Structure formats: C-alpha cells, structure tokens
Amino acid sequence: MIDMDAVTGILRDAAREVILPRARSLAEGEVMEKSPGELVTVVDREAEEVITARLRELMDVPVVGEEAASADPSLLEAVRTEPVVWLVDPLDGTRNFVEGRREYGVMAALVRGGETVAAWIVQPEWDRSYVAEHGSGAWRDGVRLRREAAPTDPGEMRGAVMSRFMAPETRERAEAAFPRFAEIGGGTHCCAVDYPMLCEGSQDFLLFNRTLPWDHAPGALLLSELGGVARRPDGSVYRPDDDALGLLGATDETCWKTVHELLLA
C-alpha cells in the first residue's frame, strides 16, 4: 500500500516551496532551451530534485524524472526493466509557466511491472489535487470524480487534438474531419490540465501523438479509473512502458470508437 496523501503532500510542498514563489517572477538566465522549442527552467530542475529525494524517502525505488531523463535518456529503461518506479513531471506546462499563465501542474505516478498503479496531479494556481489508485476510482480534493458519457453525435462532441508532433499526413487526415465535431481545440499545452478537463466534463476526448510517460501515466490512470478509455491508435491499452506513438483518451468506449473512426481510421 502506498500512502496516497503523503505523495500529494510532497507535490504540494514542492509547489509551495519552489514553484509558486517563482511564478511570474523568473529572472533573466533562469529559462533555457533544452532542445529546439523545448523550454526548461531552474524551477523544473529544483522541483524535480526536491520531489525525487522525498519520494525515495517514502519508497526507495528508481525515480524517472523528466529533467533527469532529458539529461540521461537511458534512465527511461527503468520503466521497462525495473519492477517498480516513480515517474515525475516536476513542472508540466513549462512554457505556460514561463509566459505567466496559470495552466501548469506537478505530476507523479507509481508504475509496477510497466503498469500505472497510482497517480497524482497537483494544480498549484488553483490549489487542486487529483489522485487515482488502480481499482479505487479517481478523486479531486477528496471528492470522487464522476461524469456522464459523451454525446453520441460527433456534432455535439468537444475535444482537443495536439498535432504539433504528428506526421503531416496524420495531421491532414485528422484536420479534414474537424468540421464533423462541435469543437476541437489545441489543448492547454499541459497534460496536468488537459486530462482533468476531460475527466470533469469540459472535454470529451484528447488526441496526442508524443506520449512521454511522465506526461501521460498520471492522466491516463485518472481517466481509466473514471470509466474512460486511454488507448493507442491500434486499440491497445496505454502503458507507460510502451514507447509507441499516439494516444486517444475518451470519456467512454462509444466516444473513443467514434473519434477514432473519424480522426484516425
């Protein structure tokens, strides 16, 4: 058994101690580009160090953090080879944070045998915490999340398609079907915000191409514990130890099949 509240506390403490004091007050030189178009800040790195140390005190297993894995990609192998690992995204939505927006979050997941068994998402600006444990449902601030099924008519469905990393032909095929839906946006550029929006009803589906495990393990478990569906384009269930491309999350099975047929088939 993992102490779910203890992990939530670790993420909240990191947000309070490291992240919020720098919100909209980053100094010159505290923002870097770790790859073309990908920003990192001193806040990402400091928060990851704090979270990593405290998670290992709670359970001494490998921690695969976004920034550590960016510096040493071989660390990702632990998700596939180690029996238990922590995943950490210390500041999801870094560009939003740099630009002074509120859409960012702190995330962690516990992975056993390649499957996500527990997940945490903290949204510091709104003081919200989402948690999910395999077989125990999805929760926001101690209240169990529930939502109705999506409309069956795509003309009434709302979703987001993150097309930045899609192959041109995949993007073109998907965009050709956009008019069939009530609304399709580009998301918030933050999985720590997009997945909760799906779980709480303001979206019916999310489509991603790049699926780094620290980005998607927390939200995918939150969604599945709510009764939603998170699958690869080939229909296989999402797992963080699978490095395939593409992930379609939907509020229910019927919605998933409808969106898949229109955007990906």
Short mmCIF file of C-alpha atoms in Angstrom, two decimals:
data_model
loop_
_atom_site.label_atom_id
_atom_site.label_comp_id
_atom_site.label_asym_id
_atom_site.label_seq_id
_atom_site.Cartn_x
_atom_site.Cartn_y
_atom_site.Cartn_z
CA MET A 1 0.00 0.00 0.00
CA ILE A 2 1.22 3.48 -0.83
CA ASP A 3 0.33 6.48 1.29
CA MET A 4 -1.57 8.48 -1.31
CA ASP A 5 -1.88 11.56 0.89
CA ALA A 6 1.86 11.58 1.58
CA VAL A 7 2.66 11.81 -2.13
CA THR A 8 0.09 14.54 -2.62
CA GLY A 9 1.77 16.39 0.22
CA ILE A 10 5.19 16.03 -1.39
CA LEU A 11 3.95 17.55 -4.65
CA ARG A 12 2.07 20.33 -2.87
CA ASP A 13 5.11 21.15 -0.75
CA ALA A 14 7.35 21.31 -3.83
CA ALA A 15 4.86 23.66 -5.47
CA ARG A 16 4.70 25.88 -2.41
CA GLU A 17 8.44 25.93 -1.74
CA VAL A 18 9.90 26.01 -5.25
CA ILE A 19 7.31 26.73 -7.94
CA LEU A 20 4.82 29.33 -6.72
CA PRO A 21 7.47 31.76 -5.43
CA ARG A 22 8.84 31.98 -9.00
CA ALA A 23 5.51 32.22 -10.79
CA ARG A 24 5.57 35.33 -13.00
CA SER A 25 8.90 36.32 -11.46
CA LEU A 26 11.58 34.32 -13.28
CA ALA A 27 14.87 36.15 -13.52
CA GLU A 28 16.97 36.54 -16.63
CA GLY A 29 19.01 33.40 -17.17
CA GLU A 30 16.54 31.12 -15.37
CA VAL A 31 14.94 29.93 -18.63
CA MET A 32 16.85 27.73 -21.08
CA GLU A 33 16.14 25.70 -24.19
CA LYS A 34 16.94 22.02 -23.65
CA SER A 35 16.08 21.12 -27.25
CA PRO A 36 14.64 23.13 -30.15
CA GLY A 37 11.35 24.60 -28.97
CA GLU A 38 11.51 22.84 -25.58
CA LEU A 39 11.98 25.11 -22.57
CA VAL A 40 13.33 24.23 -19.16
CA THR A 41 13.76 26.49 -16.14
CA VAL A 42 15.66 26.38 -12.90
CA VAL A 43 12.26 25.74 -11.31
CA ASP A 44 11.79 22.47 -13.24
CA ARG A 45 15.16 21.21 -12.07
CA GLU A 46 14.92 22.35 -8.47
CA ALA A 47 11.39 20.99 -8.06
CA GLU A 48 12.45 17.63 -9.51
CA GLU A 49 15.35 17.39 -7.07
CA VAL A 50 13.06 18.07 -4.12
CA ILE A 51 10.35 15.65 -5.27
CA THR A 52 12.83 12.90 -6.16
CA ALA A 53 14.52 12.98 -2.76
CA ARG A 54 11.23 12.93 -0.85
CA LEU A 55 9.65 10.17 -2.94
CA ARG A 56 12.68 7.98 -2.38
CA GLU A 57 12.30 8.51 1.36
CA LEU A 58 8.74 7.24 1.00
CA MET A 59 9.64 4.29 -1.25
CA ASP A 60 13.25 3.70 -2.24
CA VAL A 61 12.84 2.71 -5.88
CA PRO A 62 14.19 4.38 -9.06
CA VAL A 63 12.76 7.79 -9.89
CA VAL A 64 12.42 8.65 -13.57
CA GLY A 65 12.02 12.41 -13.72
CA GLU A 66 11.55 14.41 -16.89
CA GLU A 67 14.64 16.55 -16.41
CA ALA A 68 16.91 13.70 -15.29
CA ALA A 69 15.79 11.63 -18.28
CA SER A 70 16.34 14.59 -20.59
CA ALA A 71 19.94 14.72 -19.42
CA ASP A 72 20.34 10.91 -19.50
CA PRO A 73 17.76 9.21 -21.77
CA SER A 74 18.95 5.77 -20.62
CA LEU A 75 17.02 6.37 -17.38
CA LEU A 76 13.82 5.66 -19.31
CA GLU A 77 14.82 2.00 -19.50
CA ALA A 78 13.93 1.68 -15.83
CA VAL A 79 10.23 1.99 -16.72
CA ARG A 80 10.57 -1.21 -18.75
CA THR A 81 13.12 -3.11 -16.69
CA GLU A 82 12.58 -2.24 -13.02
CA PRO A 83 9.73 -3.88 -11.08
CA VAL A 84 8.67 -0.56 -9.50
CA VAL A 85 9.50 3.03 -10.46
CA TRP A 86 8.33 6.52 -9.73
CA LEU A 87 7.58 8.86 -12.65
CA VAL A 88 7.85 12.59 -12.02
CA ASP A 89 6.96 15.63 -14.08
CA PRO A 90 8.04 18.47 -11.79
CA LEU A 91 6.55 21.27 -13.86
CA ASP A 92 4.21 20.22 -16.63
CA GLY A 93 3.39 23.14 -18.90
CA THR A 94 6.76 24.86 -18.58
CA ARG A 95 6.11 27.25 -21.46
CA ASN A 96 2.83 28.31 -19.86
CA PHE A 97 4.71 28.92 -16.59
CA VAL A 98 7.36 30.99 -18.38
CA GLU A 99 4.67 33.04 -20.10
CA GLY A 100 2.93 33.76 -16.80
CA ARG A 101 -0.11 31.60 -17.47
CA ARG A 102 -1.82 29.50 -14.80
CA GLU A 103 -2.09 26.28 -16.79
CA TYR A 104 0.74 24.22 -15.33
CA GLY A 105 0.97 21.40 -12.82
CA VAL A 106 3.06 18.90 -10.90
CA MET A 107 2.60 15.19 -11.57
CA ALA A 108 3.79 11.82 -10.32
CA ALA A 109 2.89 8.20 -10.93
CA LEU A 110 3.86 4.86 -9.46
CA VAL A 111 4.48 2.14 -12.05
CA ARG A 112 4.60 -1.59 -11.22
CA GLY A 113 5.52 -4.09 -13.90
CA GLY A 114 5.04 -1.47 -16.60
CA GLU A 115 1.51 -0.53 -15.49
CA THR A 116 0.46 2.64 -13.67
CA VAL A 117 -1.00 1.76 -10.28
CA ALA A 118 -1.22 5.20 -8.69
CA ALA A 119 -1.24 8.77 -9.98
CA TRP A 120 -1.15 12.32 -8.66
CA ILE A 121 -1.76 15.69 -10.34
CA VAL A 122 -1.45 18.98 -8.47
CA GLN A 123 -2.51 22.30 -9.99
CA PRO A 124 -0.76 24.91 -7.80
CA GLU A 125 -2.52 28.00 -9.14
CA TRP A 126 -5.96 26.61 -8.30
CA ASP A 127 -4.90 24.63 -5.20
CA ARG A 128 -6.36 21.43 -6.67
CA SER A 129 -5.17 17.87 -6.28
CA TYR A 130 -6.27 14.87 -8.33
CA VAL A 131 -5.40 11.31 -7.34
CA ALA A 132 -6.16 7.85 -8.67
CA GLU A 133 -5.24 4.39 -7.46
CA HIS A 134 -5.83 1.30 -9.57
CA GLY A 135 -9.24 -0.13 -8.69
CA SER A 136 -10.11 2.69 -6.27
CA GLY A 137 -11.53 5.40 -8.52
CA ALA A 138 -10.43 8.94 -9.34
CA TRP A 139 -10.66 11.80 -6.85
CA ARG A 140 -10.33 15.56 -6.67
CA ASP A 141 -9.58 17.02 -3.26
CA GLY A 142 -11.20 14.07 -1.53
CA VAL A 143 -14.35 14.03 -3.67
CA ARG A 144 -14.86 11.14 -6.08
CA LEU A 145 -14.98 12.22 -9.71
CA ARG A 146 -17.94 11.18 -11.85
CA ARG A 147 -19.08 12.32 -15.24
CA GLU A 148 -21.69 11.45 -17.81
CA ALA A 149 -20.90 9.74 -21.07
CA ALA A 150 -20.07 11.96 -24.02
CA PRO A 151 -22.76 12.78 -26.59
CA THR A 152 -23.06 10.06 -29.22
CA ASP A 153 -23.34 12.58 -32.05
CA PRO A 154 -19.86 13.87 -33.01
CA GLY A 155 -21.54 17.16 -33.88
CA GLU A 156 -22.02 17.62 -30.12
CA MET A 157 -18.57 16.39 -29.02
CA ARG A 158 -15.80 18.66 -27.81
CA GLY A 159 -12.15 17.68 -27.79
CA ALA A 160 -8.55 18.68 -28.25
CA VAL A 161 -6.00 17.46 -30.76
CA MET A 162 -2.33 18.06 -30.00
CA SER A 163 -0.99 17.97 -33.55
CA ARG A 164 2.47 19.52 -33.12
CA PHE A 165 4.36 16.22 -33.31
CA MET A 166 2.08 14.45 -35.80
CA ALA A 167 3.31 13.32 -39.17
CA PRO A 168 1.94 15.66 -41.87
CA GLU A 169 -0.32 13.01 -43.40
CA THR A 170 -1.77 12.10 -39.99
CA ARG A 171 -2.41 15.75 -39.20
CA GLU A 172 -4.06 16.40 -42.56
CA ARG A 173 -6.35 13.37 -42.19
CA ALA A 174 -7.41 14.43 -38.71
CA GLU A 175 -7.91 18.10 -39.57
CA ALA A 176 -10.12 17.17 -42.51
CA ALA A 177 -12.59 15.70 -40.02
CA PHE A 178 -12.58 18.62 -37.58
CA PRO A 179 -15.77 20.15 -39.03
CA ARG A 180 -17.65 16.98 -38.03
CA PHE A 181 -17.28 17.90 -34.35
CA ALA A 182 -18.83 20.64 -32.25
CA GLU A 183 -15.42 21.94 -31.19
CA ILE A 184 -11.80 20.87 -31.48
CA GLY A 185 -9.05 22.95 -29.95
CA GLY A 186 -5.34 22.58 -29.44
CA GLY A 187 -5.43 21.91 -25.71
CA THR A 188 -3.72 23.88 -22.97
CA HIS A 189 -0.22 22.51 -23.70
CA CYS A 190 -0.31 20.94 -20.25
CA CYS A 191 -1.40 17.35 -19.57
CA ALA A 192 -1.84 18.25 -15.90
CA VAL A 193 -4.71 20.49 -17.01
CA ASP A 194 -5.99 18.73 -20.14
CA TYR A 195 -6.66 15.35 -18.51
CA PRO A 196 -8.60 16.82 -15.56
CA MET A 197 -10.66 18.86 -18.03
CA LEU A 198 -11.56 15.61 -19.80
CA CYS A 199 -12.36 13.90 -16.51
CA GLU A 200 -14.54 16.77 -15.29
CA GLY A 201 -16.58 17.23 -18.44
CA SER A 202 -15.32 20.24 -20.36
CA GLN A 203 -13.78 17.94 -22.98
CA ASP A 204 -14.94 14.60 -24.38
CA PHE A 205 -11.67 13.42 -25.91
CA LEU A 206 -7.96 14.16 -26.23
CA LEU A 207 -5.65 13.06 -29.04
CA PHE A 208 -1.87 13.11 -28.65
CA ASN A 209 1.00 11.94 -30.82
CA ARG A 210 4.04 12.16 -28.50
CA THR A 211 3.45 10.23 -25.28
CA LEU A 212 6.33 10.58 -22.85
CA PRO A 213 5.45 8.50 -19.77
CA TRP A 214 5.61 11.27 -17.15
CA ASP A 215 3.16 13.29 -19.26
CA HIS A 216 0.51 10.60 -19.67
CA ALA A 217 0.75 7.95 -16.96
CA PRO A 218 -0.99 10.12 -14.33
CA GLY A 219 -3.83 11.40 -16.51
CA ALA A 220 -4.45 8.08 -18.26
CA LEU A 221 -4.96 6.33 -14.91
CA LEU A 222 -7.19 9.15 -13.69
CA LEU A 223 -9.27 8.73 -16.85
CA SER A 224 -9.48 4.94 -16.74
CA GLU A 225 -10.47 4.96 -13.05
CA LEU A 226 -13.31 7.26 -14.02
CA GLY A 227 -14.52 4.71 -16.56
CA GLY A 228 -12.87 6.37 -19.54
CA VAL A 229 -10.65 4.90 -22.22
CA ALA A 230 -6.97 5.60 -22.97
CA ARG A 231 -5.70 3.61 -25.93
CA ARG A 232 -3.16 3.66 -28.69
CA PRO A 233 -4.40 4.18 -32.28
CA ASP A 234 -4.18 0.39 -32.81
CA GLY A 235 -6.63 -0.14 -29.95
CA SER A 236 -4.13 -1.40 -27.37
CA VAL A 237 -4.43 -0.07 -23.83
CA TYR A 238 -1.92 2.66 -22.97
CA ARG A 239 1.02 1.57 -20.82
CA PRO A 240 3.90 3.84 -19.74
CA ASP A 241 6.46 1.16 -20.63
CA ASP A 242 5.33 1.24 -24.27
CA ASP A 243 7.16 3.83 -26.36
CA ALA A 244 4.71 3.71 -29.29
CA LEU A 245 3.30 6.91 -30.76
CA GLY A 246 -0.24 8.14 -30.42
CA LEU A 247 -2.79 8.13 -27.62
CA LEU A 248 -6.53 8.77 -27.77
CA GLY A 249 -8.28 9.35 -24.49
CA ALA A 250 -12.07 9.49 -24.37
CA THR A 251 -14.71 9.61 -21.71
CA ASP A 252 -16.28 6.28 -22.75
CA GLU A 253 -16.00 3.41 -25.20
CA THR A 254 -18.55 4.74 -27.70
CA CYS A 255 -16.87 8.13 -27.83
CA TRP A 256 -13.45 6.52 -28.32
CA LYS A 257 -14.66 4.44 -31.27
CA THR A 258 -16.42 7.39 -32.91
CA VAL A 259 -13.44 9.72 -32.59
CA HIS A 260 -11.02 7.03 -33.73
CA GLU A 261 -13.07 6.32 -36.83
CA LEU A 262 -13.30 9.98 -37.80
CA LEU A 263 -9.78 11.16 -36.93
CA LEU A 264 -7.52 8.12 -37.23
CA ALA A 265 -9.11 5.37 -39.33
#
